[in-house]
CSV table of C-alpha atoms in Angstrom, one decimal:
chain,number,residue,atom,x,y,z
A,1,GLY,CA,-42.5,-152.0,124.7
A,2,LYS,CA,-42.0,-155.0,121.3
A,3,SER,CA,-39.4,-153.8,119.0
A,4,LYS,CA,-40.4,-153.1,115.2
A,5,GLY,CA,-39.2,-156.4,114.3
A,6,GLN,CA,-41.3,-158.2,116.8
A,7,ALA,CA,-44.9,-156.1,116.5
A,8,ALA,CA,-44.3,-157.5,113.1
A,9,ARG,CA,-43.6,-160.8,113.7
A,10,ASP,CA,-46.1,-160.8,115.8
A,11,SER,CA,-49.0,-159.3,113.0
A,12,VAL,CA,-47.5,-161.8,110.4
A,13,ASN,CA,-48.0,-165.0,112.8
A,14,LYS,CA,-51.6,-163.4,114.2
A,15,ARG,CA,-52.2,-163.6,109.8
A,16,GLN,CA,-51.3,-166.5,109.7
A,17,ALA,CA,-53.2,-167.9,112.8
A,18,SER,CA,-56.4,-165.9,110.8
A,19,ASN,CA,-55.5,-167.9,107.6
A,20,THR,CA,-55.1,-171.5,109.6
A,21,LYS,CA,-58.3,-170.8,110.4
A,22,MET,CA,-59.7,-169.5,107.0
A,23,LYS,CA,-58.4,-173.1,105.8
A,24,ASP,CA,-59.3,-174.9,108.3
A,25,GLN,CA,-63.2,-173.4,107.8
A,26,GLU,CA,-63.6,-174.6,103.9
A,27,LEU,CA,-62.1,-177.9,104.6
A,28,LEU,CA,-64.8,-178.2,107.4
A,29,ALA,CA,-67.3,-176.5,104.8
A,30,PHE,CA,-65.9,-179.5,101.5
A,31,ALA,CA,-66.3,-182.0,103.9
A,32,CYS,CA,-69.6,-181.7,105.3
A,33,ARG,CA,-70.4,-181.3,102.0
A,34,ARG,CA,-69.6,-184.6,100.9
A,35,ALA,CA,-70.8,-185.9,104.0
A,36,ASN,CA,-74.1,-183.9,103.4
A,37,LYS,CA,-74.5,-182.3,107.3
A,38,THR,CA,-76.0,-178.8,106.1
A,39,ARG,CA,-76.2,-177.5,108.9
A,40,SER,CA,-72.7,-178.4,110.2
A,41,GLU,CA,-71.4,-176.8,106.2
A,42,ALA,CA,-73.4,-173.4,106.8
A,43,LEU,CA,-71.9,-173.3,110.3
A,44,ALA,CA,-68.1,-173.1,108.5
A,45,TYR,CA,-69.0,-170.8,105.9
A,46,TYR,CA,-71.0,-168.4,108.6
A,47,SER,CA,-67.0,-168.8,110.8
A,48,MET,CA,-65.8,-167.9,107.3
A,49,GLY,CA,-67.2,-164.6,107.0
A,50,VAL,CA,-66.8,-163.9,110.8
A,51,LEU,CA,-63.1,-164.0,110.3
A,52,HIS,CA,-63.1,-162.2,106.5
A,53,ASP,CA,-65.2,-159.5,108.9
A,54,ASN,CA,-62.3,-160.0,111.7
A,55,ALA,CA,-59.7,-159.3,108.9
A,56,LYS,CA,-61.9,-155.9,107.1
A,57,GLU,CA,-62.5,-158.1,103.9
A,58,TYR,CA,-66.3,-157.7,103.7
A,59,ASP,CA,-66.3,-158.3,99.5
A,60,LYS,CA,-64.8,-162.0,100.7
A,61,ALA,CA,-66.9,-161.0,103.8
A,62,VAL,CA,-70.0,-161.2,101.6
A,63,LEU,CA,-69.5,-164.7,99.6
A,64,CYS,CA,-68.9,-166.7,102.6
A,65,TYR,CA,-71.8,-165.4,104.1
A,66,GLU,CA,-74.3,-165.3,100.8
A,67,GLN,CA,-73.1,-169.3,100.6
A,68,TYR,CA,-74.3,-169.8,104.2
A,69,LEU,CA,-77.3,-168.3,103.6
A,70,GLN,CA,-78.0,-171.1,100.2
A,71,ALA,CA,-76.5,-173.6,102.8
A,72,ALA,CA,-79.6,-172.6,105.5
A,73,ARG,CA,-82.4,-172.0,102.9
A,74,GLY,CA,-81.4,-175.5,102.2
A,75,ALA,CA,-81.3,-176.8,105.7
A,76,GLY,CA,-85.2,-174.9,105.9
A,77,ASP,CA,-83.2,-172.8,109.1
A,78,ALA,CA,-85.2,-170.1,109.1
A,79,LYS,CA,-82.8,-168.7,112.2
A,80,GLY,CA,-80.1,-169.1,109.8
A,81,GLU,CA,-81.6,-166.9,107.5
A,82,GLN,CA,-82.3,-164.7,109.1
A,83,LEU,CA,-78.2,-163.9,110.6
A,84,ALA,CA,-77.0,-164.2,107.1
A,85,LEU,CA,-78.5,-161.8,105.4
A,86,ASN,CA,-78.3,-159.4,108.4
A,87,SER,CA,-74.7,-159.9,107.9
A,88,ILE,CA,-75.2,-159.3,104.0
A,89,GLY,CA,-76.6,-156.1,104.7
A,90,ILE,CA,-75.0,-155.0,106.8
A,91,ASP,CA,-71.5,-155.3,105.2
A,92,TRP,CA,-72.6,-154.2,102.1
A,93,HIS,CA,-73.0,-150.4,104.2
A,94,LYS,CA,-69.9,-150.9,105.6
A,95,MET,CA,-68.3,-151.2,101.9
A,96,GLY,CA,-70.2,-147.7,101.1
A,97,GLU,CA,-72.9,-149.6,99.7
A,98,PHE,CA,-76.6,-149.0,100.5
A,99,ASP,CA,-78.5,-149.6,98.1
A,100,LYS,CA,-77.9,-153.7,98.3
A,101,ALA,CA,-77.7,-153.0,101.7
A,102,ILE,CA,-81.5,-152.0,101.5
A,103,ASP,CA,-82.7,-154.5,99.4
A,104,VAL,CA,-80.7,-156.7,101.7
A,105,HIS,CA,-82.7,-154.8,105.1
A,106,SER,CA,-85.4,-155.9,103.2
A,107,GLN,CA,-85.7,-158.9,102.9
A,108,HIS,CA,-84.2,-159.6,106.6
A,109,LEU,CA,-87.7,-157.4,107.5
A,110,GLN,CA,-89.9,-159.9,106.0
A,111,MET,CA,-89.3,-163.1,106.7
A,112,ALA,CA,-87.9,-161.3,110.6
A,113,ASP,CA,-89.5,-162.4,113.9
A,114,ILE,CA,-90.0,-159.3,116.1
A,115,PRO,CA,-86.1,-159.0,117.3
A,116,GLY,CA,-85.1,-159.4,113.8
A,117,LYS,CA,-87.1,-157.1,113.3
A,118,PHE,CA,-86.0,-154.7,115.3
A,119,VAL,CA,-82.4,-154.5,114.3
A,120,ALA,CA,-83.3,-154.4,110.5
A,121,HIS,CA,-85.9,-151.8,110.5
A,122,CYS,CA,-83.1,-149.8,112.5
A,123,ASN,CA,-79.9,-150.7,109.9
A,124,LEU,CA,-82.6,-149.6,107.3
A,125,GLY,CA,-82.7,-146.0,108.8
A,126,LEU,CA,-78.8,-145.8,108.5
A,127,ALA,CA,-78.4,-147.4,105.3
A,128,PHE,CA,-81.2,-144.6,103.9
A,129,ALA,CA,-80.3,-141.4,106.0
A,130,GLU,CA,-76.4,-142.3,103.8
A,131,ILE,CA,-78.5,-141.8,100.5
A,132,ASN,CA,-79.9,-138.1,101.9
A,133,GLU,CA,-83.8,-140.5,102.5
A,134,SER,CA,-84.2,-138.9,105.9
A,135,GLU,CA,-87.8,-138.8,105.8
A,136,LYS,CA,-87.8,-143.3,105.5
A,137,ALA,CA,-85.2,-142.9,107.7
A,138,SER,CA,-87.4,-141.2,110.2
A,139,LEU,CA,-89.9,-143.9,109.5
A,140,ASN,CA,-87.6,-146.6,110.1
A,141,HIS,CA,-86.7,-145.2,113.3
A,142,ARG,CA,-90.0,-144.5,114.6
A,143,GLN,CA,-90.8,-148.3,113.3
A,144,ALA,CA,-87.8,-149.7,115.5
A,145,LEU,CA,-88.9,-147.8,118.5
A,146,ARG,CA,-92.2,-149.8,118.8
A,147,TYR,CA,-90.4,-152.8,118.8
A,148,ALA,CA,-88.4,-151.7,121.4
A,149,ILE,CA,-91.5,-150.3,123.4
A,150,VAL,CA,-92.8,-154.3,122.6
A,151,MET,CA,-89.7,-156.5,123.8
A,152,SER,CA,-89.9,-153.7,126.8
A,153,SER,CA,-85.8,-153.5,126.2
A,154,LEU,CA,-84.6,-150.4,127.1
A,155,VAL,CA,-81.0,-150.7,125.2
A,156,GLY,CA,-83.4,-151.4,121.8
A,157,GLU,CA,-84.6,-148.0,123.4
A,158,SER,CA,-82.1,-145.7,123.3
A,159,LEU,CA,-80.5,-147.4,120.6
A,160,ALA,CA,-83.7,-146.3,118.2
A,161,CYS,CA,-84.1,-142.7,120.6
A,162,GLY,CA,-80.7,-141.7,120.1
A,163,ASN,CA,-81.2,-142.5,116.0
A,164,LEU,CA,-84.1,-140.4,116.0
A,165,GLY,CA,-82.2,-137.5,117.6
A,166,VAL,CA,-79.5,-138.0,115.2
A,167,ILE,CA,-82.1,-137.8,111.4
A,168,GLY,CA,-83.9,-134.9,113.1
A,169,ALA,CA,-81.1,-133.0,114.2
A,170,LYS,CA,-80.6,-133.4,110.4
A,171,ARG,CA,-83.9,-132.7,109.3
A,172,GLY,CA,-83.9,-129.2,111.1
A,173,ASP,CA,-85.9,-130.2,112.9
A,174,ILE,CA,-85.0,-129.5,115.7
A,175,LYS,CA,-87.9,-130.0,118.3
A,176,THR,CA,-87.8,-133.7,117.3
A,177,ALA,CA,-83.7,-134.5,118.0
A,178,LYS,CA,-84.8,-132.5,121.0
A,179,ALA,CA,-87.1,-134.3,122.4
A,180,CYS,CA,-85.5,-138.1,121.6
A,181,MET,CA,-82.2,-137.0,122.2
A,182,GLU,CA,-83.1,-136.1,125.9
A,183,ARG,CA,-84.8,-139.3,126.3
A,184,HIS,CA,-81.4,-141.8,124.6
A,185,LEU,CA,-79.8,-139.3,127.7
A,186,LYS,CA,-82.1,-140.5,130.1
A,187,LEU,CA,-82.0,-143.9,128.8
A,188,ALA,CA,-78.3,-144.0,128.1
A,189,THR,CA,-77.5,-143.0,132.0
A,190,ALA,CA,-80.2,-145.2,133.8
A,191,LEU,CA,-77.8,-148.0,131.5
A,192,ASN,CA,-75.2,-146.8,132.0
A,193,ASP,CA,-73.5,-146.7,129.0
A,194,ILE,CA,-70.9,-144.0,128.9
A,195,LYS,CA,-70.6,-143.8,125.1
A,196,ALA,CA,-73.8,-143.1,124.4
A,197,GLN,CA,-74.4,-140.7,126.7
A,198,LEU,CA,-71.1,-139.1,125.6
A,199,ASP,CA,-72.6,-138.8,121.9
A,200,ALA,CA,-76.3,-137.2,123.2
A,201,CYS,CA,-74.6,-134.8,125.8
A,202,THR,CA,-71.9,-133.6,122.1
A,203,LEU,CA,-75.6,-133.0,119.9
A,204,LEU,CA,-78.3,-131.6,122.8
A,205,GLY,CA,-75.2,-129.4,123.6
A,206,GLN,CA,-75.0,-128.7,119.9
A,207,LEU,CA,-79.1,-128.7,119.2
A,208,ALA,CA,-79.3,-126.2,122.0
A,209,ASN,CA,-75.6,-123.4,121.4
A,210,ASP,CA,-78.1,-123.2,117.3
A,211,SER,CA,-81.2,-122.8,118.8
A,212,GLY,CA,-79.1,-119.8,121.0
A,213,GLU,CA,-79.5,-121.3,124.3
A,214,TYR,CA,-76.7,-120.5,125.8
A,215,GLU,CA,-76.2,-122.0,128.9
A,216,GLU,CA,-78.2,-125.5,128.5
A,217,ALA,CA,-75.4,-125.6,125.6
A,218,SER,CA,-72.7,-125.3,127.6
A,219,SER,CA,-74.3,-127.5,130.5
A,220,TYR,CA,-74.4,-130.0,128.6
A,221,TYR,CA,-70.6,-130.2,126.7
A,222,GLU,CA,-69.6,-129.8,130.3
A,223,GLN,CA,-71.2,-132.9,131.1
A,224,ALA,CA,-70.3,-134.9,127.7
A,225,ARG,CA,-66.3,-132.9,128.6
A,226,SER,CA,-66.8,-134.7,132.5
A,227,LEU,CA,-68.2,-138.0,130.4
A,228,SER,CA,-65.0,-137.7,128.4
A,229,LEU,CA,-62.3,-137.7,131.2
A,230,GLU,CA,-64.3,-140.6,132.6
A,231,THR,CA,-63.5,-142.5,129.7
A,232,GLY,CA,-60.5,-141.8,129.9
A,233,ASN,CA,-60.4,-139.3,126.1
A,234,ALA,CA,-58.7,-136.5,126.2
A,235,ARG,CA,-59.3,-135.8,123.4
A,236,LEU,CA,-63.3,-135.5,123.5
A,237,ALA,CA,-62.6,-134.1,127.1
A,238,THR,CA,-60.3,-130.9,124.9
A,239,ALA,CA,-63.4,-130.5,122.2
A,240,ALA,CA,-65.9,-131.0,124.6
A,241,LYS,CA,-63.4,-128.0,126.2
A,242,CYS,CA,-63.9,-125.7,123.5
A,243,MET,CA,-67.3,-126.0,122.7
A,244,ILE,CA,-67.5,-124.6,126.2
A,245,GLY,CA,-66.0,-121.9,124.7
A,246,VAL,CA,-68.1,-121.5,121.9
A,247,ALA,CA,-71.1,-121.7,124.2
A,248,ARG,CA,-69.9,-118.9,126.9
A,249,GLY,CA,-68.4,-117.0,123.7
A,250,ASN,CA,-72.0,-117.1,122.1
A,251,ALA,CA,-73.6,-115.9,125.4
A,252,GLN,CA,-71.4,-112.8,126.6
A,253,PHE,CA,-71.6,-112.0,122.7
A,254,ASP,CA,-75.7,-112.5,123.2
A,255,ASP,CA,-75.8,-109.7,126.0
A,256,TYR,CA,-73.2,-107.2,124.5
A,257,VAL,CA,-75.5,-107.3,121.2
A,258,ALA,CA,-78.6,-106.6,123.6
A,259,SER,CA,-77.0,-104.3,126.6
A,260,ILE,CA,-76.0,-102.5,123.0
A,261,ALA,CA,-79.9,-102.1,121.2
A,262,ALA,CA,-80.0,-101.5,125.3
A,263,LYS,CA,-78.6,-98.5,125.2
A,264,SER,CA,-79.5,-97.3,121.3
A,265,GLU,CA,-83.6,-97.5,122.8
A,266,ALA,CA,-82.6,-95.7,126.3
A,267,GLY,CA,-80.1,-93.3,124.0
């Protein structure tokens, strides 16, 4: 492997390269503004935003995307405006400013085309969930599902069903959560989306366990474990193995209680 010194040098070089790129984009934006090339200026701001995002400097990224938004509006570029609003909303969400995120995603929703409306509803659903507005979260995820179906997008449908499953579980609406998660799992399997399959099996296992369906829980946790091993995630596989133990333990405990009850009734 690399020496610590080499790794540190690589990290510094990477940061310097990123800073150089940032300076290049700033100069480009300035040059474009002087030459009045609005579209190029807009793209330079967007690129700066992406570089800040990659460096996890979300507050700086928002400032760049806001400049991109102004430039896109100035150029009458509706697609650019949507992209800017989406990017700003996501960064506010990452910074935990959920009310600001909701405001920006709502603006995006107003002007978006159908794929944009799908994205905006997904983002709104996630932001509302963070502030425990589960009814509004659910409503937005249902709208997202409608648009996914309109677009015949299996990926979109899978994502929306997964989000609805999570919010249903959070609200204690087990029936809805289970139906949505089963659909999510089916689509994720068809799409060969291993991570989504893993998340779905884990939540379905949890729902079954909470409902006292211990055999079913055990079977979902077994699936989660084999998926974890497939992705090479040993930590998750171990966690799934523990959950299998819990589910089986619960099942045995239930049998034990039932047998005691039967004995006392017989006695």
